Coordinates of C-alpha atoms in Angstrom, one line a residue:
Chain A
M774 CA -28.1 -51.4 -0.4
T775 CA -31.4 -50.5 1.3
R776 CA -33.9 -48.4 -0.6
L777 CA -33.8 -44.8 0.0
T778 CA -37.4 -43.8 0.4
R779 CA -38.5 -42.3 3.7
R780 CA -41.0 -45.1 4.3
A781 CA -38.4 -47.8 3.7
F782 CA -36.1 -46.1 6.0
S783 CA -38.7 -45.9 8.8
L784 CA -39.5 -49.6 8.4
A785 CA -35.8 -50.5 8.4
A786 CA -35.2 -48.3 11.5
A787 CA -38.1 -49.9 13.3
S788 CA -37.0 -53.5 12.4
A789 CA -33.4 -52.8 13.3
G790 CA -34.4 -51.4 16.7
L791 CA -32.4 -48.3 15.8
T792 CA -31.2 -46.3 18.7
L793 CA -33.4 -43.3 19.2
S794 CA -32.9 -40.9 22.1
A795 CA -36.4 -41.3 23.2
P796 CA -37.7 -44.8 22.4
G797 CA -41.3 -43.8 23.1
I798 CA -41.4 -41.3 20.4
V799 CA -42.6 -42.8 17.1
R800 CA -40.9 -42.0 13.8
A801 CA -44.1 -40.4 12.5
Q802 CA -43.4 -37.3 14.6
T803 CA -40.3 -36.5 12.4
T804 CA -40.1 -32.7 11.9
G805 CA -38.2 -32.9 8.6
R806 CA -35.6 -34.5 6.5
L807 CA -32.1 -33.1 7.0
V808 CA -29.7 -34.4 4.4
V809 CA -26.0 -33.8 4.9
I810 CA -23.5 -34.1 2.0
G811 CA -19.9 -34.8 3.0
G812 CA -18.6 -36.8 6.0
G813 CA -15.7 -34.6 6.9
F814 CA -15.3 -32.4 10.0
G815 CA -18.2 -30.2 8.9
G816 CA -20.7 -32.8 7.7
A817 CA -20.0 -35.4 10.4
S818 CA -20.3 -32.8 13.2
A819 CA -23.5 -31.6 11.7
A820 CA -25.1 -35.0 11.5
R821 CA -24.0 -35.9 15.0
Y822 CA -25.2 -32.6 16.5
A823 CA -28.5 -32.9 14.7
R824 CA -29.3 -36.3 16.2
I825 CA -28.4 -35.1 19.7
A826 CA -30.1 -31.7 19.7
F827 CA -33.0 -32.3 17.3
P828 CA -33.9 -35.9 17.8
R829 CA -37.1 -35.6 15.7
L830 CA -35.2 -34.7 12.6
E831 CA -34.6 -37.5 10.1
V832 CA -30.8 -37.3 9.4
T833 CA -29.1 -38.7 6.3
L834 CA -25.4 -38.4 5.6
I835 CA -24.2 -39.0 2.0
E836 CA -20.5 -39.8 1.8
P837 CA -18.8 -41.9 -0.8
K838 CA -16.0 -43.3 1.4
A839 CA -16.5 -46.0 4.1
T840 CA -14.1 -44.1 6.4
F841 CA -12.7 -40.6 6.8
V842 CA -8.9 -39.9 6.8
T843 CA -8.3 -36.5 8.5
C844 CA -6.1 -33.8 7.0
P845 CA -5.0 -32.8 10.5
Y846 CA -2.2 -35.1 11.7
G847 CA -1.5 -36.2 8.2
N848 CA 1.7 -34.2 8.5
L849 CA 2.7 -36.3 11.5
L850 CA 2.2 -39.4 9.3
L851 CA 4.8 -37.8 6.9
A852 CA 7.2 -37.5 9.9
G853 CA 6.6 -41.2 10.7
E854 CA 4.9 -40.3 14.0
R855 CA 1.4 -41.5 13.1
T856 CA 0.0 -44.4 11.0
L857 CA -2.9 -44.2 8.6
P858 CA -5.2 -46.2 10.9
Q859 CA -4.5 -43.6 13.7
I860 CA -6.0 -40.8 11.5
T861 CA -8.9 -42.8 10.0
H862 CA -12.4 -42.6 11.5
S863 CA -15.5 -44.7 10.7
Y864 CA -19.1 -43.7 10.6
D865 CA -20.2 -46.4 13.0
G866 CA -20.7 -43.9 15.8
L867 CA -23.0 -41.8 13.7
K868 CA -24.9 -44.9 12.6
A869 CA -25.4 -45.8 16.2
R870 CA -26.9 -42.4 16.9
G871 CA -29.5 -43.0 14.2
V872 CA -27.9 -41.2 11.3
R873 CA -28.7 -43.0 8.0
V874 CA -25.3 -43.2 6.3
V875 CA -25.6 -43.6 2.5
Q876 CA -22.3 -44.6 1.0
D877 CA -22.5 -43.1 -2.5
W878 CA -21.3 -40.0 -4.4
A879 CA -23.7 -37.0 -4.4
D880 CA -23.6 -36.2 -8.1
G881 CA -25.9 -33.2 -8.2
I882 CA -28.4 -31.1 -6.4
D883 CA -31.8 -29.9 -7.7
A884 CA -32.4 -26.9 -5.5
T885 CA -35.9 -26.4 -6.9
A886 CA -37.2 -30.0 -6.5
K887 CA -35.1 -30.2 -3.3
T888 CA -33.4 -33.5 -4.2
V889 CA -29.9 -34.9 -4.3
R890 CA -29.0 -37.2 -7.2
L891 CA -26.7 -40.1 -6.3
R892 CA -24.2 -41.7 -8.6
G893 CA -25.9 -45.0 -7.9
G894 CA -29.0 -43.6 -9.6
Q895 CA -31.2 -42.9 -6.6
T896 CA -32.7 -39.6 -5.7
V897 CA -32.8 -38.4 -2.0
P898 CA -35.3 -35.7 -1.1
Y899 CA -34.6 -33.2 1.5
D900 CA -36.3 -30.4 3.4
K901 CA -33.0 -28.9 4.4
L902 CA -29.6 -29.7 3.0
I903 CA -26.3 -29.2 4.8
L904 CA -23.6 -29.1 2.1
S905 CA -20.1 -29.8 3.4
P906 CA -18.3 -31.0 0.3
G907 CA -14.8 -29.5 1.0
I908 CA -12.5 -28.3 -1.7
A909 CA -11.6 -29.1 -5.3
I910 CA -8.1 -28.9 -6.6
R911 CA -7.9 -26.5 -9.6
W912 CA -6.0 -28.8 -11.9
N913 CA -3.8 -27.1 -14.4
A914 CA -3.9 -23.7 -12.5
I915 CA -0.2 -24.5 -12.3
E916 CA 0.8 -25.5 -15.9
G917 CA 1.5 -29.2 -16.1
Y918 CA -0.1 -30.0 -12.7
N919 CA -3.0 -32.4 -13.5
E920 CA -4.3 -35.6 -11.9
A921 CA -1.6 -37.7 -13.5
A922 CA 1.1 -35.4 -12.3
A923 CA -0.1 -35.9 -8.7
E924 CA 1.0 -39.5 -8.9
T925 CA 4.6 -38.2 -9.2
L926 CA 4.3 -34.8 -7.4
P927 CA 1.7 -35.5 -4.7
H928 CA -0.5 -32.8 -3.3
A929 CA -1.5 -34.7 -0.2
W930 CA -4.1 -32.0 0.4
V931 CA -7.3 -34.0 -0.2
P932 CA -6.7 -37.2 1.8
G933 CA -9.1 -39.5 0.1
A934 CA -8.3 -43.0 1.5
G935 CA -4.8 -41.8 2.4
E936 CA -3.1 -42.6 -0.9
Q937 CA -1.6 -39.2 -1.5
T938 CA -0.2 -38.8 2.0
T939 CA 1.2 -42.3 1.9
L940 CA 2.8 -41.7 -1.5
L941 CA 4.5 -38.6 -0.2
R942 CA 5.7 -40.5 2.9
R943 CA 7.2 -43.2 0.7
Q944 CA 9.0 -40.7 -1.4
L945 CA 10.5 -39.1 1.7
E946 CA 11.6 -42.5 2.9
A947 CA 13.3 -43.1 -0.5
L948 CA 15.0 -39.6 -0.6
P949 CA 18.8 -39.9 -0.5
D950 CA 20.6 -38.0 2.2
G951 CA 21.5 -34.7 0.6
G952 CA 18.4 -34.6 -1.6
V953 CA 16.1 -31.7 -2.0
V954 CA 12.4 -31.6 -1.0
G955 CA 10.4 -28.9 -2.7
F956 CA 7.1 -27.4 -1.7
A957 CA 4.8 -25.3 -3.9
I958 CA 2.4 -23.3 -1.7
P959 CA -0.8 -21.5 -3.0
P960 CA -2.1 -18.0 -2.6
N961 CA -5.0 -17.3 -0.2
P962 CA -7.6 -18.6 0.4
F963 CA -6.9 -22.3 0.7
R964 CA -7.6 -25.2 3.1
C965 CA -5.7 -25.1 6.4
P966 CA -3.6 -21.8 6.3
P967 CA -0.9 -23.1 8.7
G968 CA -0.9 -26.6 7.1
P969 CA 1.9 -26.1 4.5
Y970 CA 4.2 -24.7 7.2
E971 CA 3.5 -27.5 9.7
R972 CA 4.2 -29.9 6.9
I973 CA 7.6 -28.2 6.2
S974 CA 8.3 -28.5 9.9
M975 CA 7.3 -32.2 10.2
V976 CA 9.3 -33.1 7.1
A977 CA 12.3 -31.2 8.5
S978 CA 11.9 -33.1 11.8
Y979 CA 12.1 -36.4 9.9
L980 CA 15.0 -35.3 7.7
K981 CA 17.0 -34.0 10.7
K982 CA 16.8 -37.5 12.3
H983 CA 17.3 -39.6 9.2
K984 CA 18.8 -37.5 6.3
P985 CA 20.5 -34.5 8.0
R986 CA 22.2 -33.3 4.8
A987 CA 18.8 -32.9 2.9
K988 CA 17.4 -29.5 2.1
I989 CA 14.0 -28.0 1.9
I990 CA 12.9 -25.3 -0.6
A991 CA 9.5 -23.8 0.0
L992 CA 8.2 -21.7 -2.9
D993 CA 5.3 -19.6 -1.8
A994 CA 2.7 -17.6 -3.8
K995 CA 2.3 -15.3 -0.7
D996 CA 4.5 -12.8 1.1
A997 CA 3.2 -13.7 4.6
F998 CA 1.6 -16.7 6.2
S999 CA -0.1 -18.0 9.4
K1000 CA 2.0 -18.0 12.6
Q1001 CA 4.9 -16.9 10.4
G1002 CA 7.1 -15.6 13.2
L1003 CA 6.6 -18.7 15.3
F1004 CA 7.3 -21.0 12.4
Q1005 CA 10.4 -19.2 11.4
D1006 CA 11.7 -19.0 14.9
A1007 CA 11.3 -22.7 15.2
W1008 CA 13.0 -23.4 11.9
N1009 CA 16.0 -21.3 12.9
E1010 CA 16.2 -23.0 16.3
L1011 CA 15.4 -26.6 15.4
Y1012 CA 16.5 -27.0 11.8
P1013 CA 19.2 -24.3 11.1
G1014 CA 20.3 -24.1 7.5
M1015 CA 17.8 -26.7 6.3
I1016 CA 14.8 -24.7 5.1
E1017 CA 14.7 -22.0 2.5
W1018 CA 11.4 -20.1 2.2
V1019 CA 11.0 -18.0 -0.9
P1020 CA 8.1 -15.5 -0.8
L1021 CA 6.1 -14.1 -3.7
N1022 CA 8.2 -11.0 -3.8
K1023 CA 11.3 -13.0 -4.3
D1024 CA 9.9 -15.0 -7.2
G1025 CA 8.3 -17.7 -5.0
R1026 CA 5.2 -18.4 -7.1
V1027 CA 5.3 -21.7 -9.0
T1028 CA 3.5 -21.3 -12.3
K1029 CA 4.6 -24.5 -14.1
V1030 CA 5.9 -28.0 -13.2
D1031 CA 7.9 -30.4 -15.2
V1032 CA 6.7 -33.8 -13.9
R1033 CA 9.3 -36.0 -15.6
E1034 CA 12.3 -33.9 -14.5
K1035 CA 10.7 -32.8 -11.2
I1036 CA 11.3 -29.1 -11.8
F1037 CA 9.2 -26.3 -10.2
E1038 CA 9.3 -23.2 -12.4
T1039 CA 8.4 -19.8 -11.0
E1040 CA 6.8 -16.7 -12.5
L1041 CA 10.1 -15.2 -13.6
G1042 CA 11.3 -18.5 -15.0
T1043 CA 13.6 -19.7 -12.2
R1044 CA 13.8 -23.5 -12.4
H1045 CA 14.1 -25.4 -9.2
K1046 CA 15.1 -29.1 -9.5
V1047 CA 13.8 -31.2 -6.6
D1048 CA 14.0 -34.9 -5.6
V1049 CA 10.7 -35.0 -3.8
G1050 CA 8.1 -32.4 -4.8
N1051 CA 4.9 -31.6 -2.9
V1052 CA 2.5 -29.3 -4.9
I1053 CA -0.2 -27.8 -2.8
P1054 CA -2.3 -26.4 -5.6
P1055 CA -4.8 -23.5 -5.8
Q1056 CA -8.3 -24.6 -4.8
S1057 CA -12.0 -23.8 -5.1
A1058 CA -15.1 -25.1 -3.5
A1059 CA -15.9 -28.7 -4.5
K1060 CA -17.4 -29.5 -7.9
I1061 CA -20.9 -30.2 -6.6
A1062 CA -21.2 -26.6 -5.2
I1063 CA -20.0 -25.1 -8.5
D1064 CA -22.4 -27.4 -10.5
A1065 CA -25.3 -26.4 -8.3
G1066 CA -24.6 -22.7 -9.1
L1067 CA -23.8 -21.9 -5.5
T1068 CA -20.4 -20.3 -6.0
N1069 CA -19.6 -16.8 -7.2
E1070 CA -16.7 -15.5 -9.2
T1071 CA -14.2 -16.4 -6.5
G1072 CA -14.9 -20.1 -6.8
W1073 CA -16.3 -20.3 -3.3
V1074 CA -19.8 -20.1 -1.9
P1075 CA -21.2 -16.9 -0.4
V1076 CA -23.4 -17.6 2.7
N1077 CA -25.6 -15.8 5.2
P1078 CA -23.3 -15.3 8.2
L1079 CA -26.0 -16.1 10.7
T1080 CA -27.4 -19.3 9.2
F1081 CA -24.8 -20.4 6.6
E1082 CA -27.7 -20.6 4.0
A1083 CA -26.3 -20.2 0.6
V1084 CA -26.9 -16.7 -0.9
R1085 CA -27.8 -18.3 -4.2
A1086 CA -30.2 -21.1 -3.1
R1087 CA -32.7 -21.5 -0.3
D1088 CA -32.6 -24.4 2.1
I1089 CA -29.0 -25.3 1.3
H1090 CA -26.6 -24.5 4.2
V1091 CA -23.0 -24.6 3.1
I1092 CA -20.4 -25.2 5.8
G1093 CA -16.7 -26.0 6.0
D1094 CA -14.0 -25.2 3.5
A1095 CA -16.4 -24.6 0.6
N1096 CA -17.9 -21.4 1.8
I1097 CA -16.6 -17.8 1.9
G1098 CA -15.9 -17.6 5.6
Q1099 CA -13.2 -15.0 5.6
V1100 CA -11.8 -13.7 7.9
M1101 CA -12.3 -17.2 9.4
P1102 CA -9.8 -19.8 8.3
K1103 CA -10.7 -22.9 6.3
S1104 CA -10.1 -25.3 9.2
G1105 CA -11.7 -28.4 10.7
Y1106 CA -12.4 -26.5 13.8
I1107 CA -14.4 -23.8 12.0
A1108 CA -16.2 -26.5 10.1
N1109 CA -17.2 -28.1 13.4
S1110 CA -18.1 -24.9 15.1
T1111 CA -20.2 -23.5 12.3
S1112 CA -21.9 -26.9 11.5
K1113 CA -23.9 -26.6 14.7
V1114 CA -25.1 -23.1 14.0
A1115 CA -26.1 -24.2 10.5
V1116 CA -28.0 -27.2 11.8
A1117 CA -29.7 -25.1 14.6
A1118 CA -30.8 -22.6 11.9
A1119 CA -32.1 -25.4 9.6
A1120 CA -33.9 -27.1 12.5
A1121 CA -35.5 -23.9 13.6
A1122 CA -36.9 -23.2 10.2
L1123 CA -38.3 -26.8 9.9
E1124 CA -39.8 -26.7 13.4
G1125 CA -41.3 -23.2 12.9
R1126 CA -39.2 -21.4 15.4
P1127 CA -37.2 -18.2 14.8
A1128 CA -33.6 -18.6 13.7
P1129 CA -31.1 -18.5 16.6
G1130 CA -29.5 -15.1 17.2
P1131 CA -25.9 -14.2 16.5
T1132 CA -23.4 -16.4 18.3
V1133 CA -19.7 -17.0 18.4
Y1134 CA -17.7 -19.0 15.9
F1135 CA -14.5 -20.4 17.4
N1136 CA -11.2 -21.7 16.0
T1137 CA -8.0 -23.0 17.3
C1138 CA -5.3 -24.4 15.0
Y1139 CA -2.4 -26.1 16.6
S1140 CA 0.7 -27.0 14.6
H1141 CA 3.4 -29.4 15.5
V1142 CA 6.8 -28.1 14.5
G1143 CA 9.1 -30.5 16.3
D1144 CA 9.3 -33.0 19.2
E1145 CA 7.4 -31.6 22.2
Y1146 CA 7.0 -28.3 20.3
G1147 CA 3.5 -27.1 19.5
I1148 CA 2.2 -23.6 18.5
S1149 CA -1.3 -22.3 18.0
V1150 CA -3.5 -19.6 16.7
V1151 CA -6.8 -18.8 18.3
G1152 CA -9.7 -16.9 16.7
V1153 CA -13.0 -15.8 18.2
F1154 CA -15.3 -14.7 15.4
R1155 CA -18.8 -13.1 15.1
P1156 CA -21.2 -12.6 12.3
T1157 CA -21.5 -9.1 10.8
D1158 CA -24.0 -7.7 8.3
T1159 CA -21.9 -8.9 5.4
G1160 CA -19.6 -11.6 6.7
F1161 CA -17.5 -12.4 9.7
A1162 CA -15.2 -10.4 12.0
E1163 CA -12.6 -11.3 14.6
T1164 CA -13.5 -10.2 18.1
P1165 CA -11.2 -7.3 19.0
N1166 CA -8.4 -7.8 21.5
S1167 CA -8.8 -11.5 21.5
G1168 CA -7.3 -14.6 20.1
G1169 CA -3.9 -14.5 18.4
V1170 CA -0.8 -16.7 18.3
S1171 CA 1.4 -18.3 21.0
P1172 CA 3.9 -16.1 22.6
R1173 CA 7.2 -15.7 20.8
G1174 CA 10.6 -16.1 22.5
P1175 CA 13.6 -18.3 22.6
L1176 CA 13.0 -22.0 23.2
A1177 CA 14.9 -21.8 26.5
Q1178 CA 12.2 -19.4 27.8
Q1179 CA 9.2 -21.0 26.1
R1180 CA 9.9 -24.7 26.5
E1181 CA 7.0 -25.4 28.8
Q1182 CA 4.6 -23.4 26.7
R1183 CA 5.7 -25.4 23.5
R1184 CA 5.5 -28.7 25.4
L1185 CA 2.0 -28.0 26.7
E1186 CA 0.7 -26.9 23.3
A1187 CA 2.0 -30.1 21.7
L1188 CA 0.1 -32.0 24.3
H1189 CA -3.0 -29.9 23.9
A1190 CA -2.8 -30.4 20.1
D1191 CA -3.1 -34.2 20.7
A1192 CA -6.0 -33.6 23.1
W1193 CA -7.6 -31.4 20.5
Y1194 CA -7.3 -34.1 17.8
A1195 CA -9.0 -36.7 20.1
S1196 CA -11.7 -34.3 21.2
I1197 CA -12.8 -32.9 17.9
T1198 CA -12.8 -36.3 16.2
K1199 CA -15.1 -37.5 19.0
D1200 CA -17.3 -34.5 18.5
A1201 CA -17.6 -35.4 14.8
F1202 CA -17.6 -39.1 14.6
S1203 CA -18.6 -40.7 18.0
Chain B
M160 CA -24.7 -27.9 44.3
T161 CA -23.5 -31.3 45.4
R162 CA -22.3 -33.6 42.6
L163 CA -23.9 -37.0 42.8
R164 CA -21.6 -40.0 42.5
P165 CA -22.4 -42.1 39.5
A166 CA -23.9 -44.9 41.5
L167 CA -26.2 -42.6 43.5
F168 CA -27.1 -40.7 40.3
G169 CA -28.1 -44.0 38.7
L170 CA -30.3 -44.8 41.7
A171 CA -31.9 -41.3 41.6
L172 CA -32.7 -41.8 38.0
A173 CA -34.2 -45.2 38.6
L174 CA -36.5 -43.8 41.3
A175 CA -37.3 -40.5 39.6
P176 CA -40.8 -40.0 38.2
A177 CA -40.9 -40.0 34.4
A178 CA -41.3 -36.2 34.2
A179 CA -37.9 -35.7 35.9
L180 CA -36.2 -37.8 33.3
A181 CA -36.5 -35.0 30.7
Q182 CA -33.0 -34.1 29.4
S183 CA -31.1 -31.3 30.9
A184 CA -31.4 -27.9 29.2
P185 CA -30.1 -28.0 25.6
A186 CA -26.6 -26.7 25.2
P187 CA -26.5 -23.0 24.2
L188 CA -24.8 -22.6 20.8
I189 CA -22.0 -20.6 22.3
A190 CA -21.0 -23.6 24.5
L191 CA -20.7 -26.1 21.6
S192 CA -17.4 -25.0 20.3
C193 CA -15.7 -25.8 23.7
A194 CA -16.1 -29.5 22.7
G195 CA -13.3 -29.1 20.1
C196 CA -10.7 -29.2 22.9
H197 CA -12.5 -30.1 26.1
G198 CA -14.4 -33.0 24.6
P199 CA -18.1 -33.5 23.8
A200 CA -20.1 -32.1 26.7
G201 CA -17.0 -30.8 28.3
A202 CA -15.9 -34.2 29.5
G203 CA -12.2 -33.4 29.3
E204 CA -9.5 -35.0 27.1
G205 CA -5.9 -35.7 27.8
S206 CA -4.1 -32.6 28.9
V207 CA -7.3 -30.5 28.5
P208 CA -9.3 -30.4 31.7
R209 CA -12.9 -31.5 32.3
I210 CA -15.3 -28.6 32.6
A211 CA -18.6 -30.5 32.9
G212 CA -19.8 -30.0 36.5
Y213 CA -17.4 -27.1 37.1
D214 CA -18.7 -24.9 39.9
R215 CA -20.5 -21.9 38.4
E216 CA -18.8 -19.2 40.4
A217 CA -15.4 -20.7 40.1
F218 CA -15.9 -20.9 36.4
V219 CA -16.6 -17.1 36.2
Q220 CA -13.7 -16.3 38.5
S221 CA -11.3 -18.6 36.5
W222 CA -12.4 -16.9 33.3
A223 CA -11.8 -13.4 34.7
A224 CA -8.3 -14.5 35.8
F225 CA -7.5 -15.9 32.3
R226 CA -8.8 -12.7 30.7
A227 CA -6.6 -10.6 33.0
N228 CA -3.5 -12.8 32.5
E229 CA -3.6 -13.5 36.3
R230 CA -3.7 -17.3 35.9
P231 CA -1.1 -19.4 34.2
A232 CA -2.4 -20.3 30.7
S233 CA -1.1 -21.7 27.4
I234 CA -4.1 -20.6 25.3
M235 CA -7.1 -20.0 27.5
N236 CA -6.0 -16.4 28.1
R237 CA -6.2 -15.7 24.4
I238 CA -9.6 -17.4 24.2
A239 CA -11.0 -15.7 27.4
R240 CA -10.6 -12.2 26.0
G241 CA -13.0 -13.0 23.2
F242 CA -16.1 -13.5 25.3
N243 CA -18.1 -10.9 27.3
D244 CA -19.5 -11.2 30.8
A245 CA -23.0 -12.3 29.7
E246 CA -21.5 -15.0 27.5
V247 CA -19.3 -16.2 30.3
A248 CA -22.3 -16.4 32.6
E249 CA -24.1 -18.5 30.1
L250 CA -21.2 -20.9 29.7
A251 CA -20.7 -21.1 33.5
A252 CA -24.4 -22.0 34.0
Y253 CA -24.4 -24.6 31.2
F254 CA -21.2 -26.4 32.3
A255 CA -22.2 -26.3 36.0
G256 CA -25.4 -28.1 35.1
L257 CA -23.6 -31.0 33.3
R258 CA -22.7 -34.2 35.2

């Protein structure tokens, strides 16, 4: 591994003939050290955008994994319609743009000294930090659901190297026809609001083709969910009789799991025996954000809605699922959209310019619910004095209506979903 | 404005004085989220059309038609209603200037 000092990096960059946008500009003119923690949609988009828009910034990305497996399209892997390599992205594109990629865990942040401590022992100094660490699972928030339990009842909600999603896929393949697939779904807020329901749909699509007598029971800690009408229309049309969704007010909240017997137990003590169980657990901001004292009592990080600077620490901009972005969803698209605003704000501060004015944060979440059947929700958001607001009379979900009338709309949205996946991963990783 | 074919554009670049090689105007923040579906720098992707180099006036007119539900759309109508005229003008100017 190369040494991590600025001087060593400059020398390495020079000797490697590192691609700079303007070869005539020497490294000495750097306007600051921008360090990004986390190579997901937020962090990768931030690093890429910083190199394009602010080529004089020295950009370092700290990420423990050699490649990134996306959460989006993981549900298509469960349906057997994507493979792991198809949803895995390397950091080579960012390296080619001059991002210094450090493959290590960021173990801690010293906000006073403005340094990041790596598990490997080194310390990385920053002038501005973009923190995009994602979520942590709140182990034991559901009694009995700990890290060992996830080897039997996978969450498949933090993809890692794809182990969890692959495990759930193998379990579905081994499920006998007539078996029961159970889902435990958390209260708000959590990563990817429509994700559990797309997952139910994609599992149903697989079961309909391969194990048509199997059943799905979805136990939910909420009474309402994203794109609910559209999902339920699709379940009735495509998978009649297969899916039972149990809301909070019908005792849907799972409070305990029995790992050995594969039983989901709800608040009022109803015990649901399943053959394959997917527990999507309650979540918080990732550990590094909590340890750095950036989170409040909610477990998430309050941020300035114009700059994404943490309320509790200067020069640390927190983007992606870890921050309190409500009413914006915790989505890859919002992470991508807000990453650029955070980088622009950080760069402006480093280069002595005023912060950029209010802008628009944008989200589209597509969900696949069956073959050639896609639906979406659109949100156009703006910063307010205290947070974020949806722009009135805009956005919203796909039109409802019988499939016979909406077939072309559903087909187009499934195609657009694929285009979205290709586009946004290019905008983050290429 | 006439769009230069790639070969001609390359020639123009080769002959241009150094000052003219400066990058085009930086993307306004508001335009950056379009990349999530239309590809980086609006290059287009699969079923989602290219918007780089789109005629400025046609861009504004298309947007108004989306906003008023007067043009067939799967999702652009919902998106269009979230942006005001000044913002649409900024988007139109930026994407018209891209090659």
